[in-house]
PDB file of C-alpha atoms in Angstrom:
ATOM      1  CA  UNK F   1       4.656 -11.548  16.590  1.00  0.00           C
ATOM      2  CA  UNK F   2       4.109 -14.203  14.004  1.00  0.00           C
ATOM      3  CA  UNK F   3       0.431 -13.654  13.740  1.00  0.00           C
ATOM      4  CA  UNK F   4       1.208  -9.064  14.252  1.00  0.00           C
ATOM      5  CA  UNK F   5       3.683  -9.198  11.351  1.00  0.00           C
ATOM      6  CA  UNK F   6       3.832 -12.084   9.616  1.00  0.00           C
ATOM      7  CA  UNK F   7       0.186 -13.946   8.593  1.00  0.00           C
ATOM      8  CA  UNK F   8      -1.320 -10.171   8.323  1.00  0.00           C
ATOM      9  CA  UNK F   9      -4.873 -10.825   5.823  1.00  0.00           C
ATOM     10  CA  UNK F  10      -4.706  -9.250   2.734  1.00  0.00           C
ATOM     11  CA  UNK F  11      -7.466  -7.733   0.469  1.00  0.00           C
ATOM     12  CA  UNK F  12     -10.193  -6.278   2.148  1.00  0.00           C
ATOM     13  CA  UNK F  13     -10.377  -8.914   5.193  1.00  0.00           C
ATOM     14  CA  UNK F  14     -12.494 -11.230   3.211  1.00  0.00           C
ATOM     15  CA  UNK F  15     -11.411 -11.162  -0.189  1.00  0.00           C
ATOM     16  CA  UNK F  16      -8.506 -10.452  -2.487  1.00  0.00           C
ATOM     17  CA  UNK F  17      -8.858  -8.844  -5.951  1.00  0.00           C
ATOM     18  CA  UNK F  18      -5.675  -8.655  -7.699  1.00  0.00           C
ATOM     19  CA  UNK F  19      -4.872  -8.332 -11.243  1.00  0.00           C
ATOM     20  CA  UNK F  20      -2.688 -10.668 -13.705  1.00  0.00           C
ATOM     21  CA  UNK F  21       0.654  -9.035 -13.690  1.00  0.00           C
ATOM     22  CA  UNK F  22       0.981  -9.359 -17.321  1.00  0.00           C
ATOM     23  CA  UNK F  23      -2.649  -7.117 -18.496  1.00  0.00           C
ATOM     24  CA  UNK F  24      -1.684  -5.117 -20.774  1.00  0.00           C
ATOM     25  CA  UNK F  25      -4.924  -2.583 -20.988  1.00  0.00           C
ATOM     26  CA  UNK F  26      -5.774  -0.217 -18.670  1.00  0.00           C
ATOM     27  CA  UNK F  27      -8.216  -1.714 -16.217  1.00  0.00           C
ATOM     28  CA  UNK F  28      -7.908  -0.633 -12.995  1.00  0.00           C
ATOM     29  CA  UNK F  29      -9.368  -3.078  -9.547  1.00  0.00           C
ATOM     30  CA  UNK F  30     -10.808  -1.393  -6.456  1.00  0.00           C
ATOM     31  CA  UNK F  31     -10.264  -3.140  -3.468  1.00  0.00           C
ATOM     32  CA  UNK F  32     -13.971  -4.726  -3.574  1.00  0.00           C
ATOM     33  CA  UNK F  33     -16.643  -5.483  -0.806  1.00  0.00           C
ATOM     34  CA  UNK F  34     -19.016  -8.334   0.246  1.00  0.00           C
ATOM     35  CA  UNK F  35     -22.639  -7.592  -0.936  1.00  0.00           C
ATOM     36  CA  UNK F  36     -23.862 -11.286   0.814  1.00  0.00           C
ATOM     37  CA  UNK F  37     -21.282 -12.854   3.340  1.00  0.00           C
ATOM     38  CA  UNK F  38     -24.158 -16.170   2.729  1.00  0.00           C
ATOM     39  CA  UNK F  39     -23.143 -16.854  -1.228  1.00  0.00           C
ATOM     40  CA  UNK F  40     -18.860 -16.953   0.168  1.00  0.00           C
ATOM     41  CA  UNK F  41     -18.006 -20.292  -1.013  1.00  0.00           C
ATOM     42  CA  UNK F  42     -14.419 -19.893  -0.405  1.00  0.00           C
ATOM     43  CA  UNK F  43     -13.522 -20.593  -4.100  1.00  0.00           C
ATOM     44  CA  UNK F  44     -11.168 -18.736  -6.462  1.00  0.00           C
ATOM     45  CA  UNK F  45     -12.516 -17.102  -9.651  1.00  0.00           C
ATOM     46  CA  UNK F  46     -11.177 -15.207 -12.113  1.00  0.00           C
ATOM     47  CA  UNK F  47     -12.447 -12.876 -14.837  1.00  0.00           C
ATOM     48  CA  UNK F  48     -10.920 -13.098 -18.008  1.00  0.00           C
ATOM     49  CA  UNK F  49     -11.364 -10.568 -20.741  1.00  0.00           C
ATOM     50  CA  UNK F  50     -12.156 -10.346 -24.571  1.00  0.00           C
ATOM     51  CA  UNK F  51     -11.898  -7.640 -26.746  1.00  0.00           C
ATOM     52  CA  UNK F  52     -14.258  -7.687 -30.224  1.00  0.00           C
ATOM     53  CA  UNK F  53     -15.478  -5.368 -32.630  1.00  0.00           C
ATOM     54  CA  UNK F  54     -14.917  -2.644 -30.341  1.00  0.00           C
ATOM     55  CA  UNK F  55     -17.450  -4.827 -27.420  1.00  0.00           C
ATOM     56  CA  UNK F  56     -15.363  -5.624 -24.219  1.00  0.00           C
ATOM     57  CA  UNK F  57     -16.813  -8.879 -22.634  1.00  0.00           C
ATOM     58  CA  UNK F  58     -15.325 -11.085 -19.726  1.00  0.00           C
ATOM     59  CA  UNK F  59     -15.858 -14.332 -18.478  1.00  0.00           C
ATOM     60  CA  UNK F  60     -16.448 -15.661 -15.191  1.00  0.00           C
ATOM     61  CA  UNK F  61     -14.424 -18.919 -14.506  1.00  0.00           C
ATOM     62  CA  UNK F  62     -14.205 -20.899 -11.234  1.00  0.00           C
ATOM     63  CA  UNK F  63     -10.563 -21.745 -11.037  1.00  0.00           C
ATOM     64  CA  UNK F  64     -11.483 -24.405  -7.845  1.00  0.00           C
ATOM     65  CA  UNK F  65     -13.654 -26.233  -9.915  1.00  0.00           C
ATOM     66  CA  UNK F  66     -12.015 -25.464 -13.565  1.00  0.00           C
ATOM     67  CA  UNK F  67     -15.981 -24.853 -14.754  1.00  0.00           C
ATOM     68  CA  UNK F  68     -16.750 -21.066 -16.534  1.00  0.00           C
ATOM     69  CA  UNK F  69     -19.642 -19.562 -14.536  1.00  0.00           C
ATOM     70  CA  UNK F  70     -20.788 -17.739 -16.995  1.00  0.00           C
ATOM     71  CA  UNK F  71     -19.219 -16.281 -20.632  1.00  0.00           C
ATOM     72  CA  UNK F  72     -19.941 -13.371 -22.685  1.00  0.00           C
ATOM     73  CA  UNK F  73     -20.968 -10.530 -20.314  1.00  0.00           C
ATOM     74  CA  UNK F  74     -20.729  -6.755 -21.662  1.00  0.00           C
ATOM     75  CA  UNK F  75     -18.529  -5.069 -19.659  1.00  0.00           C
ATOM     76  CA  UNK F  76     -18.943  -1.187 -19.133  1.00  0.00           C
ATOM     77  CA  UNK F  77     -16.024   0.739 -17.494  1.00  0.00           C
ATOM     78  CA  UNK F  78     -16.907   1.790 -13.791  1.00  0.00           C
ATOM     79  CA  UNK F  79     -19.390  -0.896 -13.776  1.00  0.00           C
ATOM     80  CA  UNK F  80     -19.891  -3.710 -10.814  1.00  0.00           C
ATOM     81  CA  UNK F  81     -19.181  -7.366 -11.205  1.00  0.00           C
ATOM     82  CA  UNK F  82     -20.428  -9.916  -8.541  1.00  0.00           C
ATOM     83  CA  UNK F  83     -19.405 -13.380  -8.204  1.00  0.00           C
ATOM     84  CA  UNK F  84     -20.492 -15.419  -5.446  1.00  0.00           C
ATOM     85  CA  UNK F  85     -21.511 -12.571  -3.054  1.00  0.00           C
ATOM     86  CA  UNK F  86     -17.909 -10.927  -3.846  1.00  0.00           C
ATOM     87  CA  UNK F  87     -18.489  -7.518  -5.794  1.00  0.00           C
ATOM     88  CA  UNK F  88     -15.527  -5.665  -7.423  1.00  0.00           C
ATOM     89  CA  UNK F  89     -15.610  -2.610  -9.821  1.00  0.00           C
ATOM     90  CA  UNK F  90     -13.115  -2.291 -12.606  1.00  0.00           C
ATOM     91  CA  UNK F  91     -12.351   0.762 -14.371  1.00  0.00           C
ATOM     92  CA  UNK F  92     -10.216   1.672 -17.516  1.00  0.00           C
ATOM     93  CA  UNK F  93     -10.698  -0.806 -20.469  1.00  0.00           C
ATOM     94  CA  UNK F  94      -8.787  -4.225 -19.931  1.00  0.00           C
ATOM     95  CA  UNK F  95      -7.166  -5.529 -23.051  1.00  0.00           C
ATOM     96  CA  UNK F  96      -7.845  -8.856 -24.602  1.00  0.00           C
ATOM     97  CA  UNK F  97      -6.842 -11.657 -22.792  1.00  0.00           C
ATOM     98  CA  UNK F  98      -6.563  -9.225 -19.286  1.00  0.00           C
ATOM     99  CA  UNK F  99      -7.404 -11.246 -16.451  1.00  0.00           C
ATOM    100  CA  UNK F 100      -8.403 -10.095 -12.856  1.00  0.00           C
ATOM    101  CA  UNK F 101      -8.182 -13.188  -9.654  1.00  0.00           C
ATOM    102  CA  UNK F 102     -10.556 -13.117  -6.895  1.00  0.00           C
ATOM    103  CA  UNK F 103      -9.713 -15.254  -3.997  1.00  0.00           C
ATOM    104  CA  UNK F 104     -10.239 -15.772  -0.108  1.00  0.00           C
ATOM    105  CA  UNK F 105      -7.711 -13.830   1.423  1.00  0.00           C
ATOM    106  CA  UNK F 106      -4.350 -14.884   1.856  1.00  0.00           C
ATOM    107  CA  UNK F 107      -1.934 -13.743   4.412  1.00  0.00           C
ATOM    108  CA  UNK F 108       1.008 -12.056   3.843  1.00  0.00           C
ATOM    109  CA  UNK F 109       3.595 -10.986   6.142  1.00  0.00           C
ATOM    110  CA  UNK F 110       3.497  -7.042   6.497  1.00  0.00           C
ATOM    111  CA  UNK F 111       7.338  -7.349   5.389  1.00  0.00           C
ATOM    112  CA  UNK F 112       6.494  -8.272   1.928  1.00  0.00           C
ATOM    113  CA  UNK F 113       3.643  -5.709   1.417  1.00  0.00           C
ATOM    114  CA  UNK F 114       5.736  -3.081   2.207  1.00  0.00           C
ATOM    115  CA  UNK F 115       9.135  -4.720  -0.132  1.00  0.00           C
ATOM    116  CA  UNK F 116       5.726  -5.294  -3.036  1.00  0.00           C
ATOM    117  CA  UNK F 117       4.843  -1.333  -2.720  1.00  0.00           C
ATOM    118  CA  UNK F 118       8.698  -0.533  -2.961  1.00  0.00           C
ATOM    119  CA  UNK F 119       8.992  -2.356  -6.163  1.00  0.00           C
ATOM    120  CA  UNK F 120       5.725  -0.820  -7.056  1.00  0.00           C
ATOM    121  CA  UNK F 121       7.104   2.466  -7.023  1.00  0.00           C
ATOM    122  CA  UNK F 122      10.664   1.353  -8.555  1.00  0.00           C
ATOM    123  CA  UNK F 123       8.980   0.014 -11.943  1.00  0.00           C
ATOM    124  CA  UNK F 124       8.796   2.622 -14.528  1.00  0.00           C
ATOM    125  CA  UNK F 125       5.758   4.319 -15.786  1.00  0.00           C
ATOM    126  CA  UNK F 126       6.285   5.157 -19.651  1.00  0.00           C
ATOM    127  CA  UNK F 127       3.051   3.739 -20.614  1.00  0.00           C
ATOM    128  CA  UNK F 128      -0.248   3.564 -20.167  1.00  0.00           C
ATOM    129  CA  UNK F 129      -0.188  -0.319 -18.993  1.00  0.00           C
ATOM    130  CA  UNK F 130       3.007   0.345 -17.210  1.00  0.00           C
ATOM    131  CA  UNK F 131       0.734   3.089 -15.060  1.00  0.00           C
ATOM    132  CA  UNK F 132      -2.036   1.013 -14.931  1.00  0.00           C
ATOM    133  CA  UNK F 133       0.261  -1.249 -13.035  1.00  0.00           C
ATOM    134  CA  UNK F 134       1.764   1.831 -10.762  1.00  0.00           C
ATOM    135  CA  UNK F 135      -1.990   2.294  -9.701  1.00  0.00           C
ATOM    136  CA  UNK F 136      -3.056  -1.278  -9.042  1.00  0.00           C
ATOM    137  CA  UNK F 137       0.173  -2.006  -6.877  1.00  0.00           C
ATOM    138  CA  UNK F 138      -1.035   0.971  -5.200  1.00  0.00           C
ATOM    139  CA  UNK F 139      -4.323  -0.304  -4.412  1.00  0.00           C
ATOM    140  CA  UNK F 140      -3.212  -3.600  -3.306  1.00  0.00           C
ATOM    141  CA  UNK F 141       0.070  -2.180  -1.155  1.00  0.00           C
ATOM    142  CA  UNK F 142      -2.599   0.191   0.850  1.00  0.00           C
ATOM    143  CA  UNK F 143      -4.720  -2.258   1.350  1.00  0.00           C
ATOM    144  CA  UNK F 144      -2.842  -4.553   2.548  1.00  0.00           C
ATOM    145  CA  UNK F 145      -1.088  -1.850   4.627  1.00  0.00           C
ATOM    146  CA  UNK F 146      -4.559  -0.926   5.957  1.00  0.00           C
ATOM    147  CA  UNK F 147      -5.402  -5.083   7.297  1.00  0.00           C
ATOM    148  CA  UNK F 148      -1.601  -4.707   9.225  1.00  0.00           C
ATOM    149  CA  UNK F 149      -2.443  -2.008  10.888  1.00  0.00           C
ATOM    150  CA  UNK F 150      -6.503  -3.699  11.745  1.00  0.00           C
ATOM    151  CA  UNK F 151      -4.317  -6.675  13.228  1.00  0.00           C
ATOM    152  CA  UNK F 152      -2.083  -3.797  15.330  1.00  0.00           C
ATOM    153  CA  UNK F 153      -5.029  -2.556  16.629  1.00  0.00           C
ATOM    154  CA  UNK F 154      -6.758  -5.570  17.304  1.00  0.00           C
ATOM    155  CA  UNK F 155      -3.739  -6.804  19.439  1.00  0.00           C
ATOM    156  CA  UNK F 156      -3.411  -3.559  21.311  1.00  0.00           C
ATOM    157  CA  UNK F 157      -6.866  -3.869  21.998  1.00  0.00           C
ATOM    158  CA  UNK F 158      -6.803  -7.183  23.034  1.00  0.00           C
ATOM    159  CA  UNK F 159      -3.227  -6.198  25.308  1.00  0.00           C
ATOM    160  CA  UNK F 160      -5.558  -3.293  27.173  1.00  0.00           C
ATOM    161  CA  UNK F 161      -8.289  -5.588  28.157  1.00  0.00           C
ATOM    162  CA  UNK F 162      -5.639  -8.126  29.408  1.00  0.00           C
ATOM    163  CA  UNK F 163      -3.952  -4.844  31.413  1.00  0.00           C
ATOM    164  CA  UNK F 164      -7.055  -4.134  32.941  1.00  0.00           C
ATOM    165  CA  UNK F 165      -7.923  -7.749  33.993  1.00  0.00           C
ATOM    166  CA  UNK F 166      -4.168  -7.460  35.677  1.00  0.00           C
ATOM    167  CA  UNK F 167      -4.945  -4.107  37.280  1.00  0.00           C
ATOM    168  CA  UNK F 168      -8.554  -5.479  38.503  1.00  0.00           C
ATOM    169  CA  UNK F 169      -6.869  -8.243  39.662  1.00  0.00           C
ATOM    170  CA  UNK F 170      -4.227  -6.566  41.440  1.00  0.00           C
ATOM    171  CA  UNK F 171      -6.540  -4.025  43.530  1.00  0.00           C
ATOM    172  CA  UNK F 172      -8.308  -6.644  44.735  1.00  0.00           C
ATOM    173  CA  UNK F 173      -5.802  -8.316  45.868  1.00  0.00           C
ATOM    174  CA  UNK F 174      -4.230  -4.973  47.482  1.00  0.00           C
ATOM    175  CA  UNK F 175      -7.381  -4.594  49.027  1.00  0.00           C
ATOM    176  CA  UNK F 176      -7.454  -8.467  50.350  1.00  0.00           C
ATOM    177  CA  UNK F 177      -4.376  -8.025  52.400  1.00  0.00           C
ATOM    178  CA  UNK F 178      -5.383  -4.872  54.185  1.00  0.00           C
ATOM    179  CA  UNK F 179      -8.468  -6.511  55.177  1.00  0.00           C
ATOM    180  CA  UNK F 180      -6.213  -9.622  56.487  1.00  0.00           C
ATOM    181  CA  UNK F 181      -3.319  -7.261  58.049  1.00  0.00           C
ATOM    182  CA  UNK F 182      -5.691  -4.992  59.894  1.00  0.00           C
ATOM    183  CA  UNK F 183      -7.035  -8.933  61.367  1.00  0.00           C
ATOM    184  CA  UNK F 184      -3.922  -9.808  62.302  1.00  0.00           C
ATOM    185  CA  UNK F 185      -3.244  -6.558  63.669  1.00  0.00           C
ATOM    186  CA  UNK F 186      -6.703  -6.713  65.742  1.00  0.00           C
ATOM    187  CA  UNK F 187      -5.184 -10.318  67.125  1.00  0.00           C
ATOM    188  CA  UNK F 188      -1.569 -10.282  67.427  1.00  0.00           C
ATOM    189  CA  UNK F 189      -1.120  -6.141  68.635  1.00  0.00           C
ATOM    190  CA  UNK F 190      -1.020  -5.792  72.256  1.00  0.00           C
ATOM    191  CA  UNK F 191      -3.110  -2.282  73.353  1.00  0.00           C
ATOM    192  CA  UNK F 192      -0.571  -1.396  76.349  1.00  0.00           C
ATOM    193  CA  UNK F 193      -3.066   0.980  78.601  1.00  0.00           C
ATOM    194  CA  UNK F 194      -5.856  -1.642  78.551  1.00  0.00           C
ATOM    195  CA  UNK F 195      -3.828  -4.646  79.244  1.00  0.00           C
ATOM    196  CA  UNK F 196      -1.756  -2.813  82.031  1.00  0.00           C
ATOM    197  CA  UNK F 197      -5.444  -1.666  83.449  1.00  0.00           C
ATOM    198  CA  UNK F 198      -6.783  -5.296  83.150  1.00  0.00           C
ATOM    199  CA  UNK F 199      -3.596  -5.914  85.001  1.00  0.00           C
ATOM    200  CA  UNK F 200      -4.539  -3.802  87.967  1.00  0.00           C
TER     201      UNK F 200
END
C-alpha cells in the first residue's frame, strides 16, 4: 500500500519539470523526455528567464552544485531545451525572472496529486498568468496521475504472476497426492475375489 499509493514517481518516471509557482508570463512546460539516459547525473537544474529588448534568453543553472551551466541562450517559443540528457519544450513566452525546475523525480503520494489538481481547478483564471497556471497544474496533475496508475499496473502485474506461481504450485501438488493415494490404494485395498480364490 505504501509503495501503490503513497511513494507513487512523479514527472515522467525519470524526471520532473515543474514551473516556479510565482511566473508570471505565459510559458507553458510539457511533461519532457530523456534524449540520453547516459548524461542523467541525478542533479537539479533550473532555467531561469530574462526578458530584453524584446530577446527572451534563459539560463541554465545547476542548483546541486550552485554553478550556471551556461547563460544567455535565445529562447524561441515551442523550441527544445536539453540539460544533461533531460529535454523539455516550453511554449508561451515566460516573463522576466520566470523560472522552470528540473529534477529527478520525487515521489508523491497519489493523495496529494489528486488534492494538487483540485486546487488546480479551484484557483481562478482571470488572466493570462493565472491560465498559464490552470494549464501547467494540468500537465503536472495528469502526469502524475498517469505514474499512479503505471505503479497499479505494475503491482497487478506483479499479483498475477504470483497467482499463477500459486495455481502451478497447487496442481502439482493436486496431482502429487493422486499419484500417492492411488499407491496406497494399490497397498492397503484388499481385492476380495482374488484373495478369497488365493484362499481356496
Amino acid at each position: 500500500g505504501e509503495s501503490l499509493f503513497n511513494a507513487v514517481r512523479t514527472g515522467n518516471g525519470t524526471f520532473a519539470a515543474t514551473p516556479d509557482p510565482a511566473n508570471g508570463g505565459t510559458g507553458t512546460l510539457d511533461g519532457g523526455s530523456v534524449v540520453d539516459a547516459a548524461l542523467l547525473d541525478g542533479h537539479r537544474y533550473r532555467l531561469q528567464f530574462a526578458v530584453a529588448a524584446g530577446a527572451t534568453t534563459y539560463d541554465v543553472v545547476d542548483l546541486t552544485t550552485a554553478t550556471t551551466v551556461s547563460g544567455g541562450n535565445a529562447f524561441a517559443p515551442g523550441a527544445t531545451i536539453t540539460v544533461a540528457g533531460m529535454q523539455v519544450t516550453i511554449s508561451g513566452s515566460p516573463a522576466a525572472g520566470d523560472q522552470f525546475t528540473l529534477e529527478p523525480t520525487p515521489r508523491k503520494s497519489v493523495f496529494a496529486t489528486v488534492q494538487d489538481l483540485i486546487a488546480t481547478l479551484r484557483a481562478p483564471a482571470a488572466t493570462a498568468a493565472d491560465r498559464t497556471k490552470l494549464v501547467n497544474g494540468l500537465g503536472t496533475a495528469l502526469q502524475n496521475l498517469t505514474q499512479a496508475q503505471e505503479a497499479i499496473l505494475t503491482a497487478r502485474a506483479g499479483q498475477g504472476a504470483r497467482m499463477r506461481e500459486l495455481d502451478s504450485l497447487s496442481t502439482g501438488n493436486d496431482a502429487r497426492l493422486l499419484q500417492y493415494e492411488s499407491t496406497l490404494s494399490r497397498l492397503q485395498d484388499l481385492d476380495y475375489n482374488k484373495a478369497l480364490s488365493d484362499f481356496a
